[in-house]
PDB file of C-alpha atoms in Angstrom:
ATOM      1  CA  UNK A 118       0.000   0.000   0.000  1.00  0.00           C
ATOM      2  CA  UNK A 119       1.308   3.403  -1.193  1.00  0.00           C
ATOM      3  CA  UNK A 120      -0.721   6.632  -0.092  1.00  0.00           C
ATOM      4  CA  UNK A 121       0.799  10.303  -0.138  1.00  0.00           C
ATOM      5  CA  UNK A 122       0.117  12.574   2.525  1.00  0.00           C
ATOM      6  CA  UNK A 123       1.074  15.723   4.039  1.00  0.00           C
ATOM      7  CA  UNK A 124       3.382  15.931   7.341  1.00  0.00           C
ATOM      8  CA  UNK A 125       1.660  17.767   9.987  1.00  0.00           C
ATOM      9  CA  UNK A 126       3.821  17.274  12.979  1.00  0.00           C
ATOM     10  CA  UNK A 127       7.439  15.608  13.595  1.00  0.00           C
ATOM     11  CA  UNK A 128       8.473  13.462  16.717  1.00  0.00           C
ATOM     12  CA  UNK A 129      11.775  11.792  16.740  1.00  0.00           C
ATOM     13  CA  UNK A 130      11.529   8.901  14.653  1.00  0.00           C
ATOM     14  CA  UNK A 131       7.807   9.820  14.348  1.00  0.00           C
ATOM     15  CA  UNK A 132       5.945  11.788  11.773  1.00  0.00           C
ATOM     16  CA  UNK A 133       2.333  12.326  11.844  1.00  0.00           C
ATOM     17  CA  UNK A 134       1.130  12.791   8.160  1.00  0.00           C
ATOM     18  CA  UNK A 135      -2.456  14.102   7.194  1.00  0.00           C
ATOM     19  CA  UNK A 136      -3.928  11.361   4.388  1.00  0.00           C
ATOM     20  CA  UNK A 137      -6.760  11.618   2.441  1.00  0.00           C
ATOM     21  CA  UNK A 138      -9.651   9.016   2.942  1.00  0.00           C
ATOM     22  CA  UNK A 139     -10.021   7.182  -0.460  1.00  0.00           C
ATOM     23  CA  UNK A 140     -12.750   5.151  -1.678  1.00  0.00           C
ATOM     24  CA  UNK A 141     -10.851   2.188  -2.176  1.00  0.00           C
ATOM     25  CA  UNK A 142      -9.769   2.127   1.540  1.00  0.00           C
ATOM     26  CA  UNK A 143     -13.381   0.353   2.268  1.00  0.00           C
ATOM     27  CA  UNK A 144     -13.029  -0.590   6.226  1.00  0.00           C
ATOM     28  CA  UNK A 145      -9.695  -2.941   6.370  1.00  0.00           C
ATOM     29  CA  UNK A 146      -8.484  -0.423   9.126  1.00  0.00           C
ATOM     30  CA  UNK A 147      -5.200  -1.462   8.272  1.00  0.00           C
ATOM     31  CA  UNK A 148      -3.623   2.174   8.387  1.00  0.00           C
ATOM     32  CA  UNK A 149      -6.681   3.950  10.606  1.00  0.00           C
ATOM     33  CA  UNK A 150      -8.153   5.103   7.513  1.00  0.00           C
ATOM     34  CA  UNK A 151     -10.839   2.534   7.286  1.00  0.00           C
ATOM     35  CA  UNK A 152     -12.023   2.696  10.922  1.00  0.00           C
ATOM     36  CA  UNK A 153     -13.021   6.205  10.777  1.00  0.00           C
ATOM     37  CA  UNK A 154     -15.763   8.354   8.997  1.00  0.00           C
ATOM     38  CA  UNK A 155     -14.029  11.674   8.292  1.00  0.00           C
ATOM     39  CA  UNK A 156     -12.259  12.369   5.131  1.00  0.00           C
ATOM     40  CA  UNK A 157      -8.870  12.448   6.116  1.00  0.00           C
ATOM     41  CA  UNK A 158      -7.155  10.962   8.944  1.00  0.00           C
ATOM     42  CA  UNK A 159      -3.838  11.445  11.368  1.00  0.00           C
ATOM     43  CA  UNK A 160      -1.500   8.545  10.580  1.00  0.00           C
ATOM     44  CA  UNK A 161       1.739   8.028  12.688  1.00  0.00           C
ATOM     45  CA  UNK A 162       4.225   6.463  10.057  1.00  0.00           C
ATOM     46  CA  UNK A 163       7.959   5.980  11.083  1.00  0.00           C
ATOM     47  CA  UNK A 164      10.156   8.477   9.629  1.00  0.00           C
ATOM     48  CA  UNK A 165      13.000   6.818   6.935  1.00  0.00           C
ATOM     49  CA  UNK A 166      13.917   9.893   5.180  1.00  0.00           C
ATOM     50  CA  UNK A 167      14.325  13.820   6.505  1.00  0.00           C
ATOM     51  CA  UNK A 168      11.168  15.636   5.598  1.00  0.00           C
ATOM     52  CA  UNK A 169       9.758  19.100   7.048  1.00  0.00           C
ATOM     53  CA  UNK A 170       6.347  19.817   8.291  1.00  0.00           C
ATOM     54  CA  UNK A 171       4.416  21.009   4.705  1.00  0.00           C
ATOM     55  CA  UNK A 172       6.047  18.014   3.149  1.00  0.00           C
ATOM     56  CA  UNK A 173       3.926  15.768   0.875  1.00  0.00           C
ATOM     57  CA  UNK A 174       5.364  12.414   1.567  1.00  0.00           C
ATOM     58  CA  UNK A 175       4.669   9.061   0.175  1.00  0.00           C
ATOM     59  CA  UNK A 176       3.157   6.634   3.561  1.00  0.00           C
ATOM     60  CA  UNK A 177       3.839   2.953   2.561  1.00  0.00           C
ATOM     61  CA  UNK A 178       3.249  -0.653   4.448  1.00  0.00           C
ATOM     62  CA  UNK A 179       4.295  -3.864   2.067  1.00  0.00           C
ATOM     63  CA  UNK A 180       1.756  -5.974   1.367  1.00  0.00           C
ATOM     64  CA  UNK A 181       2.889  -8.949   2.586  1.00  0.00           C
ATOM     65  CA  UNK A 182       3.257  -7.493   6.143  1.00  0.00           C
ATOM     66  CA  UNK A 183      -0.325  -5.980   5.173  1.00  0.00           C
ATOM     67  CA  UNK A 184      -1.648  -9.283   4.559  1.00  0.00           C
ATOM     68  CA  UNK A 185       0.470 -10.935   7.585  1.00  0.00           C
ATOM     69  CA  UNK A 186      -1.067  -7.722  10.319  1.00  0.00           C
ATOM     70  CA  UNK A 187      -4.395  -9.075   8.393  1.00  0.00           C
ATOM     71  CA  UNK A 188      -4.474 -12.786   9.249  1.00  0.00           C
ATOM     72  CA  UNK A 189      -3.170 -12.013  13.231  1.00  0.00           C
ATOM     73  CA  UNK A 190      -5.954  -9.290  13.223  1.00  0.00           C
ATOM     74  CA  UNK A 191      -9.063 -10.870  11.693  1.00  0.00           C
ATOM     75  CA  UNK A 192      -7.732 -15.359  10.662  1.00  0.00           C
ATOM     76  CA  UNK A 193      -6.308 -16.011  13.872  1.00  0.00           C
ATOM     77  CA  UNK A 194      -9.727 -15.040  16.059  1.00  0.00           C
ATOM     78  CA  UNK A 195     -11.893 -16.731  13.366  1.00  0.00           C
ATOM     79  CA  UNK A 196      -9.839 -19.756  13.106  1.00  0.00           C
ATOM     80  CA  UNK A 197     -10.348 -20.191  17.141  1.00  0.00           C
ATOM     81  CA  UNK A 198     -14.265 -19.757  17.030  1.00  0.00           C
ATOM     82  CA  UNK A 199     -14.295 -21.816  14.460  1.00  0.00           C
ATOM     83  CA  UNK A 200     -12.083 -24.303  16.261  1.00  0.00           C
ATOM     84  CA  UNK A 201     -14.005 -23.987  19.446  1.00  0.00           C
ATOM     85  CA  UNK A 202     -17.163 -24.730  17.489  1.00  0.00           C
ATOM     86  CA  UNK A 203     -16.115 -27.235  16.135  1.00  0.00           C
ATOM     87  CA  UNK A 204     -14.332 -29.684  18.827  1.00  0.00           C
ATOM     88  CA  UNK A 205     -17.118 -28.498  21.276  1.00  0.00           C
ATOM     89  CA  UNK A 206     -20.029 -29.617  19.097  1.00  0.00           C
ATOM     90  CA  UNK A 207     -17.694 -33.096  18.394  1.00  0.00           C
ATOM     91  CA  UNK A 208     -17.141 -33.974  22.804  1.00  0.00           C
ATOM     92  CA  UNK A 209     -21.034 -33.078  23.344  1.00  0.00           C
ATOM     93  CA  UNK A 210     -22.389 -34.440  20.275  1.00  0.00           C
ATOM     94  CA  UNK A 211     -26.363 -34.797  20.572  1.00  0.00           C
ATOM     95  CA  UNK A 212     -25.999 -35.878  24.193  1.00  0.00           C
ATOM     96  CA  UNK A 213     -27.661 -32.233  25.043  1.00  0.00           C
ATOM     97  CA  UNK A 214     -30.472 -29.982  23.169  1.00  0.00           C
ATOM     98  CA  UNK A 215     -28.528 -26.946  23.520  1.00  0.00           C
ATOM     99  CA  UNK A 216     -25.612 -28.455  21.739  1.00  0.00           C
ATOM    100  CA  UNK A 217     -25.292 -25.842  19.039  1.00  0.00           C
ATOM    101  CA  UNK A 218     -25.879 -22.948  21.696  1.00  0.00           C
ATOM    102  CA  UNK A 219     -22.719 -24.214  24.157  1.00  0.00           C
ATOM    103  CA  UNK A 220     -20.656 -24.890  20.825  1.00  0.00           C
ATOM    104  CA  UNK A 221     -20.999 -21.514  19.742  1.00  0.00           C
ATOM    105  CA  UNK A 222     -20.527 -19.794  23.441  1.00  0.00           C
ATOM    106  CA  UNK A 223     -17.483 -22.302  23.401  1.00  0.00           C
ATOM    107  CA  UNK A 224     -16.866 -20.933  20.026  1.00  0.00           C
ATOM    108  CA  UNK A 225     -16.883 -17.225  21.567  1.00  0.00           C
ATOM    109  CA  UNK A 226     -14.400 -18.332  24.614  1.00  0.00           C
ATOM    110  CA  UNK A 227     -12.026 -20.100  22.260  1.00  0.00           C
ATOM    111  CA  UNK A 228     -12.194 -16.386  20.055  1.00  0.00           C
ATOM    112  CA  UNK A 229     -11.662 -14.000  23.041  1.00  0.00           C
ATOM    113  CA  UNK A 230      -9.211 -16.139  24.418  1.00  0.00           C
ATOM    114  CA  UNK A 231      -7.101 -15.567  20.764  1.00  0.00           C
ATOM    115  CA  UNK A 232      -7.576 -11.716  21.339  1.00  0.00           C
ATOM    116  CA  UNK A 233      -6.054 -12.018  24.601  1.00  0.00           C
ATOM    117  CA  UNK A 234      -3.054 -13.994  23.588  1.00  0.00           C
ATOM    118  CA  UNK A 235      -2.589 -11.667  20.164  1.00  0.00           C
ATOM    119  CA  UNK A 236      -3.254  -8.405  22.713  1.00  0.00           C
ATOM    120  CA  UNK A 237      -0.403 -10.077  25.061  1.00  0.00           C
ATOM    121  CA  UNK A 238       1.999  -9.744  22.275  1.00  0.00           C
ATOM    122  CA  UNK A 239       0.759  -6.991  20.727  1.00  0.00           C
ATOM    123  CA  UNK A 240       4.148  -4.939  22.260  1.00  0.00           C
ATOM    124  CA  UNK A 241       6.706  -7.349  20.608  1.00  0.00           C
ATOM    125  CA  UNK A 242       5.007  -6.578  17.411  1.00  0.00           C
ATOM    126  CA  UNK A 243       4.818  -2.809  18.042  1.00  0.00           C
ATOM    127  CA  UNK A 244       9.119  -3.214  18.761  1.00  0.00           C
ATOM    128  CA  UNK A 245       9.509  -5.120  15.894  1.00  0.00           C
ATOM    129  CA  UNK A 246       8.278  -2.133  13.794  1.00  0.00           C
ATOM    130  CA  UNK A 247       7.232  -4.880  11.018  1.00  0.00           C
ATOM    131  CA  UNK A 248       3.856  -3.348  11.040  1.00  0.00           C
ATOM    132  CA  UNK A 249       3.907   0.108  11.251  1.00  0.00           C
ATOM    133  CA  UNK A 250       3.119   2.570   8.197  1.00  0.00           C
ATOM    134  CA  UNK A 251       6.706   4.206   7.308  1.00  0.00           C
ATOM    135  CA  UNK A 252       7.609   7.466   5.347  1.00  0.00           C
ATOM    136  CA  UNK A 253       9.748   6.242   2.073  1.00  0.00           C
ATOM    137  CA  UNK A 254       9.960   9.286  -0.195  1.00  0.00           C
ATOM    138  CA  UNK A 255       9.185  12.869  -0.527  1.00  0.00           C
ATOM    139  CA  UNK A 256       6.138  13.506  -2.908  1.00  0.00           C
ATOM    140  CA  UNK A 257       7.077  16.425  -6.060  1.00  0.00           C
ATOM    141  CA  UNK A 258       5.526  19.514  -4.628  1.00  0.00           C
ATOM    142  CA  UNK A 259       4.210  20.225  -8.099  1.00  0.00           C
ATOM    143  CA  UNK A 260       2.207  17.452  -7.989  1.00  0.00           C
ATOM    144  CA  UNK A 261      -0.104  19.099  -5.594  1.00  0.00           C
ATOM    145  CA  UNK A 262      -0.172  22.736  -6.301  1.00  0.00           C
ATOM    146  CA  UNK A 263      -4.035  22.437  -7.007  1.00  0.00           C
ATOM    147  CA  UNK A 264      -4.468  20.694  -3.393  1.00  0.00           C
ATOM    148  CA  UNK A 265      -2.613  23.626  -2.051  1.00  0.00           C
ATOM    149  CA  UNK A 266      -4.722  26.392  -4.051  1.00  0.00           C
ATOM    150  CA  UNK A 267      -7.693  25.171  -3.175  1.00  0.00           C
ATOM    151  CA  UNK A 268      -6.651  24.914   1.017  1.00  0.00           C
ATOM    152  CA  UNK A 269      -5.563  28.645   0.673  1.00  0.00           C
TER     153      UNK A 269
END
């Protein structure tokens, strides 16, 4: 994912760029865009390159570690209900009539249980920095000279 954005404010390492919301964003949420309503958004991306605030930078996160922050976020929790479901429904069997209701409750405990472990290691993947939205290039100005007639 490549988006372009304009640096608002710089913190050490930090820089937190001003993106515009796009359409194809839908609600992945993978970079805060999709999780929010407004038309633009705050991102924090790590800073690789020097860059001033003003600066129209380029934002990108590799797909594959797009893909990887994907399955941890949304495949590891559904593989666990799914999981719970399933070996819960296979010990009870038809033995009760609320088979299907404890197999999907079981479902839900096996499912918050995987949020808690991926929440528990949520800080070694933060350190890693794998993750995280970083700044790789400074956008031409010239590019956006209508953007910045039209803010004035």
């Amino acid at each position: 994912m490549r988006e372009v954005g304009r640096v608002i404010e710089i913190k050490e390492d930090y820089a937190l760029v001003n993106v515009k919301r796009k359409s194809a964003c839908g609600s992945c949420c993978a970079c805060e865009l999709g999780s929010s309503k407004k038309p633009e958004v705050d991102v924090k991306a790590r800073r690789m390159i020097e860059c001033e605030v003003g600066d129209y930078v380029y934002i990108e996160m590799t797909a594959p570690d797009m893909l990887r922050a994907s399955a941890i976020a949304y495949g590891i929790p559904l593989l666990a209900l799914m999981f719970g479901i399933v070996v819960s429904y296979l010990v009870l069997g038809d033995k009760t009539g609320a088979s299907e209701g404890l197999s999907f409750f079981t479902g839900l405990v096996f499912m918050g249980i995987s949020f808690a472990v991926i929440h528990r290691y949520d800080n070694k993947l933060k350190e890693s920095r794998k993750y995280e939205p970083a700044l790789v290039e400074l956008a031409p100005r010239s590019e956006f000279e209508p953007l910045l007639a039209v803010q004035k």
